[in-house]
Amino acid sequence: TDFVCFAGERCLPAMGTLPRIYARDLGSVLLLLVAAVASRSNFWMRGLTYRSTVLPVWKEKIFKSVVYLGLMGTVDAVLRRGGQLLAHAGLPIGPGSERSAGLLRGLLLHAPFVFWALQGPLSSSTRDDRGWSEAASKSWFWKWLSVKVFKDTRAVLSEEWRHLTAEQRSHWQHRHYIIGMHPHGLLPLGAIISGLTWASGGLRGITASGAVLPEPPDSGPLLHQRWMVHMRLRAAVATGACGFFPIFFEMFRYLGGFECTKPFVRERLREGKDVAIFPGGAQEAVFATPGRYVCYASKHKGFVRLALEEQRDILPMWTFGDEAIMPQMWDPPSSVRALQTLVKEVTGLLMPPIFGGLPRFPPLTMVAGVPVSLEDLWAPTLGGTVTDAAVEEGHRRYVEAQRRLFDMNKVHVPGGHANAVFEVR
């Protein structure tokens, strides 16, 4: 045993076992810290916005394995020591012996996780969309979430479409896009439900006010193709979300999510697909709270440069309600904000979340604006270089398009957004 107990005294670790205890308990934590330092220094979970080369697949798998070993070892240590403390306090939970408890943790914790990791992130790639499944996008779960939890989720057109001629609408309906999505929220469920699944029925000829527009006669059978004839929507997702953790890995993989790294986005675009990107990233989630509408994009211009290089226009979208699902504290302590910044530098995710209220289930309305025309700014050849001035102009047009979409539709969508103010940060 690791403890020596004396009559009438509390149990203490046996001297000969102290090094083993510390090695066993702290080794996993140290492994996680090493992985975190390596990730932060090399941007292994942040994509090519921050590093200059693609991480080799074998290095990626080794890195993931190290993270999993450290994570599961830490969880095991917490469970093991927690059980010992409860037993010492006279509240025994679980098996009476350390050996039996270890076997139980191995059976219920480690074995399932190892099986999942080997079948998932360690054997398949998050660098492409080969895991996309139309069946997954039509799963009953998304419809249940839409109808039973949020009551009202919709995908509609911006009122701007009503002011276009039939020829102008047809022009935009037969093109491919990079799609700029806002707001990110802690988890953009509205964008996921209405953008990547059939729960809301996909985009059709219906605007936010309910006006009906004629749909193209050559519409297709896939999601959103009743309005955007050639759309094959995929989503570029933060590496830490799409490639490391259970549930998130499966959700994004089956719904067409892949790692948000420039070469991988470019590959999907050149395959004739449309790629949705959240320019605000996880940092935009800091502002997620009811009544605040932040477009965190003033310094994020890489997606515009990519659109110009790949000769694509940008389709702006805003999901009303995503800002309010998991309210964040408006002004958390500086120490907490520093911790969030550190974790974001390591994983690309906003962790830990600092809730400013209970979760809410507001109506979720994804509004698709009129595409931002960038053709006069495109690179002369596919994949060619573009000037900083062209990127700045394209970014200005994008922000103004998001502002226009927001202001023209806020009074028409459910959820009490009529007096909302659009912020650019």
Short mmCIF file of C-alpha atoms in Angstrom, two decimals:
data_model
loop_
_atom_site.label_atom_id
_atom_site.label_comp_id
_atom_site.label_asym_id
_atom_site.label_seq_id
_atom_site.Cartn_x
_atom_site.Cartn_y
_atom_site.Cartn_z
CA THR A 1 0.00 0.00 0.00
CA ASP A 2 1.08 3.61 -0.47
CA PHE A 3 -0.06 4.61 3.05
CA VAL A 4 0.94 3.70 6.62
CA CYS A 5 -1.80 4.11 9.23
CA PHE A 6 -1.28 4.41 12.97
CA ALA A 7 -3.87 3.79 15.66
CA GLY A 8 -5.58 7.01 16.47
CA GLU A 9 -3.55 8.86 13.87
CA ARG A 10 -4.18 9.83 10.31
CA CYS A 11 -2.71 7.76 7.48
CA LEU A 12 0.50 9.07 5.91
CA PRO A 13 2.44 8.03 2.83
CA ALA A 14 5.08 5.43 3.55
CA MET A 15 8.56 6.95 3.14
CA GLY A 16 9.67 4.36 0.63
CA THR A 17 6.70 5.04 -1.60
CA LEU A 18 7.00 8.85 -1.78
CA PRO A 19 9.13 8.91 -4.95
CA ARG A 20 6.81 6.41 -6.63
CA ILE A 21 3.72 8.40 -5.62
CA TYR A 22 5.14 11.64 -6.99
CA ALA A 23 6.39 9.99 -10.16
CA ARG A 24 3.04 8.36 -10.79
CA ASP A 25 0.90 11.37 -9.98
CA LEU A 26 3.07 14.16 -11.32
CA GLY A 27 4.51 12.36 -14.33
CA SER A 28 1.29 12.69 -16.30
CA VAL A 29 0.94 16.35 -15.39
CA LEU A 30 4.50 17.01 -16.49
CA LEU A 31 3.80 15.20 -19.76
CA LEU A 32 0.84 17.51 -20.39
CA LEU A 33 2.94 20.54 -19.55
CA VAL A 34 5.66 19.46 -21.98
CA ALA A 35 3.03 18.99 -24.71
CA ALA A 36 1.53 22.41 -23.90
CA VAL A 37 4.90 24.16 -24.08
CA ALA A 38 5.71 22.45 -27.37
CA SER A 39 2.32 23.34 -28.82
CA ARG A 40 2.55 26.95 -27.72
CA SER A 41 6.09 27.36 -29.04
CA ASN A 42 5.44 25.68 -32.40
CA PHE A 43 1.74 26.52 -32.87
CA TRP A 44 0.95 22.85 -33.42
CA MET A 45 -2.73 23.39 -32.62
CA ARG A 46 -3.10 26.81 -34.23
CA GLY A 47 -2.78 26.22 -37.99
CA LEU A 48 -0.62 27.93 -40.59
CA THR A 49 -1.78 31.40 -39.67
CA TYR A 50 0.99 31.14 -37.09
CA ARG A 51 3.53 28.68 -38.49
CA SER A 52 5.16 28.46 -41.88
CA THR A 53 4.94 24.73 -42.67
CA VAL A 54 2.45 21.89 -42.37
CA LEU A 55 3.18 19.58 -39.44
CA PRO A 56 4.11 16.10 -40.78
CA VAL A 57 1.41 13.52 -40.10
CA TRP A 58 3.73 11.31 -38.06
CA LYS A 59 4.66 14.22 -35.80
CA GLU A 60 1.01 15.11 -35.41
CA LYS A 61 0.14 11.57 -34.30
CA ILE A 62 3.03 11.44 -31.85
CA PHE A 63 1.97 14.79 -30.41
CA LYS A 64 -1.63 13.64 -30.03
CA SER A 65 -0.47 10.42 -28.35
CA VAL A 66 1.59 12.41 -25.84
CA VAL A 67 -1.39 14.66 -25.09
CA TYR A 68 -3.67 11.66 -24.58
CA LEU A 69 -1.17 9.87 -22.32
CA GLY A 70 -0.77 12.95 -20.17
CA LEU A 71 -4.49 13.67 -20.09
CA MET A 72 -5.61 10.15 -19.19
CA GLY A 73 -2.80 9.73 -16.67
CA THR A 74 -3.87 12.95 -14.96
CA VAL A 75 -7.51 11.89 -14.87
CA ASP A 76 -6.47 8.51 -13.48
CA ALA A 77 -4.39 10.16 -10.74
CA VAL A 78 -7.29 12.41 -9.73
CA LEU A 79 -9.68 9.46 -9.54
CA ARG A 80 -7.19 7.28 -7.66
CA ARG A 81 -6.22 9.85 -5.04
CA GLY A 82 -9.79 11.06 -4.73
CA GLY A 83 -10.95 7.54 -3.94
CA GLN A 84 -8.20 7.12 -1.33
CA LEU A 85 -9.11 10.38 0.38
CA LEU A 86 -12.79 9.44 0.48
CA ALA A 87 -11.94 6.04 1.93
CA HIS A 88 -9.74 7.66 4.57
CA ALA A 89 -12.63 9.99 5.45
CA GLY A 90 -14.90 7.00 6.00
CA LEU A 91 -16.76 7.38 2.71
CA PRO A 92 -15.54 4.45 0.66
CA ILE A 93 -16.74 4.51 -2.94
CA GLY A 94 -16.06 1.72 -5.38
CA PRO A 95 -13.88 -1.38 -4.95
CA GLY A 96 -12.22 -2.01 -1.62
CA SER A 97 -8.73 -2.69 -2.98
CA GLU A 98 -6.34 -0.62 -5.07
CA ARG A 99 -5.98 -3.48 -7.53
CA SER A 100 -9.72 -3.79 -8.09
CA ALA A 101 -10.08 -0.03 -8.45
CA GLY A 102 -7.27 0.01 -11.02
CA LEU A 103 -8.91 -2.75 -13.01
CA LEU A 104 -12.21 -0.88 -12.95
CA ARG A 105 -10.60 2.36 -14.19
CA GLY A 106 -8.84 0.42 -16.91
CA LEU A 107 -12.08 -1.22 -18.01
CA LEU A 108 -14.36 1.82 -17.87
CA LEU A 109 -11.93 4.66 -18.62
CA HIS A 110 -8.69 3.71 -20.32
CA ALA A 111 -9.82 0.87 -22.59
CA PRO A 112 -12.73 2.83 -24.16
CA PHE A 113 -10.56 5.91 -24.63
CA VAL A 114 -7.70 3.95 -26.21
CA PHE A 115 -10.15 2.24 -28.56
CA TRP A 116 -11.66 5.61 -29.52
CA ALA A 117 -8.27 7.26 -30.09
CA LEU A 118 -6.94 4.40 -32.21
CA GLN A 119 -10.10 4.26 -34.32
CA GLY A 120 -10.40 8.05 -34.56
CA PRO A 121 -7.75 10.78 -34.33
CA LEU A 122 -4.75 8.43 -34.45
CA SER A 123 -5.89 6.59 -37.58
CA SER A 124 -7.86 9.14 -39.60
CA SER A 125 -7.01 12.66 -40.67
CA THR A 126 -8.68 15.95 -39.82
CA ARG A 127 -6.92 17.60 -42.75
CA ASP A 128 -9.67 16.87 -45.27
CA ASP A 129 -13.41 16.33 -45.43
CA ARG A 130 -13.42 12.63 -46.30
CA GLY A 131 -15.39 11.90 -43.15
CA TRP A 132 -18.37 13.97 -44.32
CA SER A 133 -21.64 12.05 -44.22
CA GLU A 134 -24.93 13.21 -45.71
CA ALA A 135 -26.67 10.81 -43.33
CA ALA A 136 -25.10 12.60 -40.38
CA SER A 137 -26.34 15.96 -41.65
CA LYS A 138 -29.87 14.48 -41.74
CA SER A 139 -29.67 12.83 -38.31
CA TRP A 140 -32.78 13.01 -36.11
CA PHE A 141 -30.61 14.51 -33.37
CA TRP A 142 -30.25 17.84 -35.13
CA LYS A 143 -33.97 18.07 -35.78
CA TRP A 144 -34.67 17.23 -32.14
CA LEU A 145 -32.20 19.91 -31.01
CA SER A 146 -33.79 22.40 -33.37
CA VAL A 147 -37.42 21.74 -32.45
CA LYS A 148 -37.33 20.57 -28.84
CA VAL A 149 -34.45 22.58 -27.40
CA PHE A 150 -34.25 25.85 -29.33
CA LYS A 151 -37.88 25.75 -30.57
CA ASP A 152 -37.08 27.93 -33.59
CA THR A 153 -34.03 27.58 -35.84
CA ARG A 154 -34.07 28.94 -39.37
CA ALA A 155 -31.83 29.57 -42.35
CA VAL A 156 -33.06 32.61 -44.30
CA LEU A 157 -31.92 35.16 -46.84
CA SER A 158 -31.07 38.74 -46.04
CA GLU A 159 -33.58 41.37 -47.09
CA GLU A 160 -30.92 42.66 -49.50
CA TRP A 161 -31.75 39.85 -51.92
CA ARG A 162 -35.16 41.45 -52.54
CA HIS A 163 -33.46 44.46 -54.11
CA LEU A 164 -31.57 42.47 -56.73
CA THR A 165 -32.79 41.82 -60.24
CA ALA A 166 -33.41 38.26 -61.41
CA GLU A 167 -30.17 38.41 -63.39
CA GLN A 168 -28.19 39.56 -60.36
CA ARG A 169 -29.66 36.82 -58.18
CA SER A 170 -28.87 34.20 -60.80
CA HIS A 171 -25.30 35.46 -61.01
CA TRP A 172 -24.72 34.94 -57.29
CA GLN A 173 -26.64 31.66 -57.13
CA HIS A 174 -24.28 29.93 -59.53
CA ARG A 175 -20.93 30.64 -57.87
CA HIS A 176 -18.74 29.16 -55.12
CA TYR A 177 -17.68 31.07 -52.01
CA ILE A 178 -15.63 31.45 -48.91
CA ILE A 179 -18.26 32.04 -46.26
CA GLY A 180 -17.59 34.43 -43.38
CA MET A 181 -19.54 33.43 -40.26
CA HIS A 182 -20.30 35.46 -37.13
CA PRO A 183 -20.69 35.43 -34.18
CA HIS A 184 -18.57 32.54 -32.92
CA GLY A 185 -20.15 32.18 -29.48
CA LEU A 186 -18.69 29.65 -27.06
CA LEU A 187 -20.06 27.00 -29.43
CA PRO A 188 -21.86 28.30 -32.55
CA LEU A 189 -24.74 25.85 -32.41
CA GLY A 190 -27.02 27.97 -34.58
CA ALA A 191 -24.47 28.04 -37.38
CA ILE A 192 -23.88 24.31 -37.02
CA ILE A 193 -27.58 23.36 -36.94
CA SER A 194 -28.70 25.67 -39.76
CA GLY A 195 -25.48 25.71 -41.77
CA LEU A 196 -24.21 22.12 -41.68
CA THR A 197 -27.38 20.07 -41.15
CA TRP A 198 -30.84 19.74 -42.66
CA ALA A 199 -32.61 20.61 -39.40
CA SER A 200 -33.66 24.03 -40.72
CA GLY A 201 -34.24 22.83 -44.27
CA GLY A 202 -31.32 24.72 -45.81
CA LEU A 203 -31.37 28.04 -47.63
CA ARG A 204 -34.44 28.63 -49.75
CA GLY A 205 -36.08 31.61 -51.41
CA ILE A 206 -37.36 33.02 -48.10
CA THR A 207 -36.03 36.21 -46.51
CA ALA A 208 -35.87 37.15 -42.83
CA SER A 209 -39.18 39.03 -43.12
CA GLY A 210 -40.89 36.05 -44.75
CA ALA A 211 -40.86 37.45 -48.30
CA VAL A 212 -40.74 34.70 -50.93
CA LEU A 213 -38.35 34.91 -53.85
CA PRO A 214 -38.39 32.63 -56.91
CA GLU A 215 -35.92 29.76 -56.58
CA PRO A 216 -33.63 28.84 -59.48
CA PRO A 217 -35.08 26.21 -61.83
CA ASP A 218 -31.82 24.24 -61.88
CA SER A 219 -31.54 23.87 -58.09
CA GLY A 220 -29.70 20.83 -56.77
CA PRO A 221 -30.50 18.11 -54.19
CA LEU A 222 -27.81 18.90 -51.60
CA LEU A 223 -28.02 21.15 -48.56
CA HIS A 224 -28.62 24.84 -49.49
CA GLN A 225 -28.77 24.03 -53.22
CA ARG A 226 -32.39 25.13 -53.49
CA TRP A 227 -30.92 28.65 -53.46
CA MET A 228 -27.15 28.30 -53.98
CA VAL A 229 -27.20 25.88 -56.91
CA HIS A 230 -23.64 24.56 -56.69
CA MET A 231 -23.00 24.86 -52.96
CA ARG A 232 -21.13 21.98 -51.28
CA LEU A 233 -20.55 23.41 -47.83
CA ARG A 234 -17.66 22.42 -45.58
CA ALA A 235 -16.35 24.08 -42.41
CA ALA A 236 -12.78 25.01 -41.47
CA VAL A 237 -12.52 24.39 -37.72
CA ALA A 238 -9.89 25.08 -35.04
CA THR A 239 -7.43 22.20 -34.80
CA GLY A 240 -8.00 21.76 -31.08
CA ALA A 241 -11.74 21.34 -31.57
CA CYS A 242 -11.86 19.11 -34.63
CA GLY A 243 -8.98 16.77 -33.98
CA PHE A 244 -8.44 16.04 -30.32
CA PHE A 245 -11.54 15.42 -28.22
CA PRO A 246 -14.41 12.91 -28.27
CA ILE A 247 -17.80 14.11 -29.55
CA PHE A 248 -16.22 17.18 -31.19
CA PHE A 249 -14.06 14.95 -33.38
CA GLU A 250 -17.06 12.93 -34.55
CA MET A 251 -19.40 15.92 -34.91
CA PHE A 252 -17.11 18.02 -37.07
CA ARG A 253 -15.72 15.11 -39.05
CA TYR A 254 -19.15 13.77 -40.08
CA LEU A 255 -20.52 17.27 -40.79
CA GLY A 256 -17.65 18.20 -43.10
CA GLY A 257 -15.34 19.96 -40.67
CA PHE A 258 -11.59 19.92 -41.20
CA GLU A 259 -8.51 21.66 -39.83
CA CYS A 260 -8.48 25.40 -40.46
CA THR A 261 -5.06 25.56 -42.09
CA LYS A 262 -4.51 27.44 -45.33
CA PRO A 263 -3.28 24.56 -47.57
CA PHE A 264 -6.19 22.37 -46.48
CA VAL A 265 -8.73 25.16 -47.06
CA ARG A 266 -7.19 25.80 -50.48
CA GLU A 267 -7.53 22.11 -51.39
CA ARG A 268 -11.25 22.12 -50.58
CA LEU A 269 -11.78 25.30 -52.59
CA ARG A 270 -10.04 23.85 -55.62
CA GLU A 271 -12.24 20.77 -55.37
CA GLY A 272 -15.19 23.05 -56.08
CA LYS A 273 -16.44 23.25 -52.50
CA ASP A 274 -17.53 26.19 -50.38
CA VAL A 275 -15.73 26.68 -47.08
CA ALA A 276 -17.20 28.39 -44.02
CA ILE A 277 -14.73 30.19 -41.76
CA PHE A 278 -15.23 32.05 -38.48
CA PRO A 279 -12.85 35.01 -38.92
CA GLY A 280 -13.31 36.03 -35.28
CA GLY A 281 -12.15 32.64 -34.05
CA ALA A 282 -12.30 31.61 -30.43
CA GLN A 283 -11.45 35.15 -29.33
CA GLU A 284 -14.86 36.31 -30.56
CA ALA A 285 -16.39 33.98 -27.96
CA VAL A 286 -15.13 36.33 -25.24
CA PHE A 287 -17.93 38.72 -26.20
CA ALA A 288 -20.67 36.08 -26.27
CA THR A 289 -23.44 37.40 -24.07
CA PRO A 290 -27.10 38.39 -24.65
CA GLY A 291 -27.42 41.87 -26.10
CA ARG A 292 -23.89 42.16 -27.43
CA TYR A 293 -23.13 41.65 -31.12
CA VAL A 294 -19.41 41.70 -31.89
CA CYS A 295 -17.75 41.10 -35.24
CA TYR A 296 -14.17 40.41 -34.13
CA ALA A 297 -12.46 40.87 -37.45
CA SER A 298 -10.64 44.19 -37.52
CA LYS A 299 -7.21 42.51 -37.45
CA HIS A 300 -8.18 39.18 -39.03
CA LYS A 301 -7.64 39.46 -42.76
CA GLY A 302 -6.10 36.14 -43.78
CA PHE A 303 -9.43 34.80 -45.04
CA VAL A 304 -9.76 37.82 -47.33
CA ARG A 305 -6.28 37.28 -48.73
CA LEU A 306 -7.11 33.61 -49.34
CA ALA A 307 -10.33 34.56 -51.15
CA LEU A 308 -8.44 36.94 -53.42
CA GLU A 309 -5.67 34.41 -54.12
CA GLU A 310 -8.20 31.68 -54.93
CA GLN A 311 -10.44 34.01 -56.96
CA ARG A 312 -13.48 33.65 -54.73
CA ASP A 313 -16.03 36.14 -53.47
CA ILE A 314 -17.11 36.07 -49.82
CA LEU A 315 -20.62 35.22 -48.68
CA PRO A 316 -21.39 36.93 -45.33
CA MET A 317 -23.57 35.15 -42.77
CA TRP A 318 -24.74 36.13 -39.30
CA THR A 319 -26.52 33.82 -36.86
CA PHE A 320 -28.75 35.77 -34.49
CA GLY A 321 -28.98 34.00 -31.12
CA ASP A 322 -25.57 32.32 -31.10
CA GLU A 323 -24.25 35.17 -28.96
CA ALA A 324 -26.65 34.32 -26.12
CA ILE A 325 -26.54 30.51 -25.72
CA MET A 326 -23.71 30.39 -23.16
CA PRO A 327 -23.33 33.90 -21.71
CA GLN A 328 -19.78 34.86 -20.81
CA MET A 329 -18.81 37.23 -18.02
CA TRP A 330 -18.43 40.78 -19.31
CA ASP A 331 -15.38 41.63 -17.22
CA PRO A 332 -13.74 38.55 -15.65
CA PRO A 333 -10.76 38.91 -13.27
CA SER A 334 -7.46 39.65 -15.00
CA SER A 335 -5.98 36.39 -13.71
CA VAL A 336 -8.76 34.40 -15.38
CA ARG A 337 -8.36 36.31 -18.62
CA ALA A 338 -4.62 35.61 -18.52
CA LEU A 339 -5.33 31.88 -18.07
CA GLN A 340 -7.75 31.94 -21.01
CA THR A 341 -5.13 33.65 -23.15
CA LEU A 342 -2.54 31.04 -22.20
CA VAL A 343 -4.85 28.11 -22.99
CA LYS A 344 -5.87 29.73 -26.27
CA GLU A 345 -2.21 30.10 -27.24
CA VAL A 346 -1.79 26.37 -26.63
CA THR A 347 -5.03 24.91 -28.02
CA GLY A 348 -6.70 27.64 -30.05
CA LEU A 349 -9.78 27.27 -27.82
CA LEU A 350 -11.29 29.68 -25.27
CA MET A 351 -10.84 27.72 -22.05
CA PRO A 352 -11.92 27.77 -19.32
CA PRO A 353 -15.22 29.51 -20.13
CA ILE A 354 -16.32 32.07 -17.53
CA PHE A 355 -20.09 31.93 -17.46
CA GLY A 356 -21.98 35.11 -16.73
CA GLY A 357 -25.31 33.34 -16.44
CA LEU A 358 -27.14 30.11 -17.05
CA PRO A 359 -27.27 28.61 -20.56
CA ARG A 360 -30.12 29.92 -22.70
CA PHE A 361 -32.01 28.47 -25.62
CA PRO A 362 -32.96 31.46 -27.80
CA PRO A 363 -34.33 31.29 -31.33
CA LEU A 364 -31.46 30.80 -33.78
CA THR A 365 -31.65 32.45 -37.20
CA MET A 366 -28.83 32.14 -39.72
CA VAL A 367 -29.07 34.95 -42.28
CA ALA A 368 -27.21 34.73 -45.60
CA GLY A 369 -26.30 38.09 -47.07
CA VAL A 370 -25.60 39.11 -50.64
CA PRO A 371 -22.05 38.03 -51.58
CA VAL A 372 -19.25 40.56 -51.41
CA SER A 373 -17.93 41.16 -54.92
CA LEU A 374 -14.13 40.95 -54.94
CA GLU A 375 -13.49 40.10 -58.58
CA ASP A 376 -11.75 43.40 -59.32
CA LEU A 377 -9.27 42.60 -56.53
CA TRP A 378 -8.53 38.96 -57.41
CA ALA A 379 -5.03 37.70 -58.09
CA PRO A 380 -4.34 37.64 -61.85
CA THR A 381 -3.90 33.86 -61.72
CA LEU A 382 -5.27 31.20 -59.39
CA GLY A 383 -3.05 31.08 -56.32
CA GLY A 384 -1.21 34.22 -57.33
CA THR A 385 -0.09 37.02 -55.05
CA VAL A 386 -2.21 39.99 -54.06
CA THR A 387 -1.24 43.35 -52.65
CA ASP A 388 -1.85 44.45 -49.07
CA ALA A 389 -3.94 47.30 -50.45
CA ALA A 390 -6.25 44.81 -52.19
CA VAL A 391 -6.62 42.84 -48.94
CA GLU A 392 -7.44 46.02 -47.03
CA GLU A 393 -10.11 46.99 -49.56
CA GLY A 394 -11.59 43.49 -49.61
CA HIS A 395 -11.68 43.46 -45.81
CA ARG A 396 -13.41 46.85 -45.74
CA ARG A 397 -16.09 45.59 -48.13
CA TYR A 398 -16.59 42.47 -46.02
CA VAL A 399 -17.06 44.34 -42.74
CA GLU A 400 -19.51 46.75 -44.37
CA ALA A 401 -21.44 43.82 -45.87
CA GLN A 402 -21.74 42.21 -42.43
CA ARG A 403 -22.90 45.51 -40.95
CA ARG A 404 -25.47 45.97 -43.71
CA LEU A 405 -26.74 42.38 -43.30
CA PHE A 406 -27.04 42.87 -39.54
CA ASP A 407 -28.86 46.20 -39.66
CA MET A 408 -31.31 45.19 -42.40
CA ASN A 409 -32.43 41.98 -40.72
CA LYS A 410 -32.27 42.51 -36.94
CA VAL A 411 -35.86 43.74 -36.77
CA HIS A 412 -37.18 40.73 -38.68
CA VAL A 413 -35.66 37.81 -36.78
CA PRO A 414 -37.14 36.43 -33.53
CA GLY A 415 -35.35 36.87 -30.23
CA GLY A 416 -35.63 40.61 -29.53
CA HIS A 417 -32.75 41.98 -31.62
CA ALA A 418 -34.50 45.09 -32.97
CA ASN A 419 -32.36 47.52 -30.98
CA ALA A 420 -29.11 45.60 -31.39
CA VAL A 421 -25.91 47.52 -32.12
CA PHE A 422 -23.27 46.04 -34.41
CA GLU A 423 -19.72 46.22 -32.98
CA VAL A 424 -16.47 45.75 -34.87
CA ARG A 425 -13.51 44.82 -32.69
#
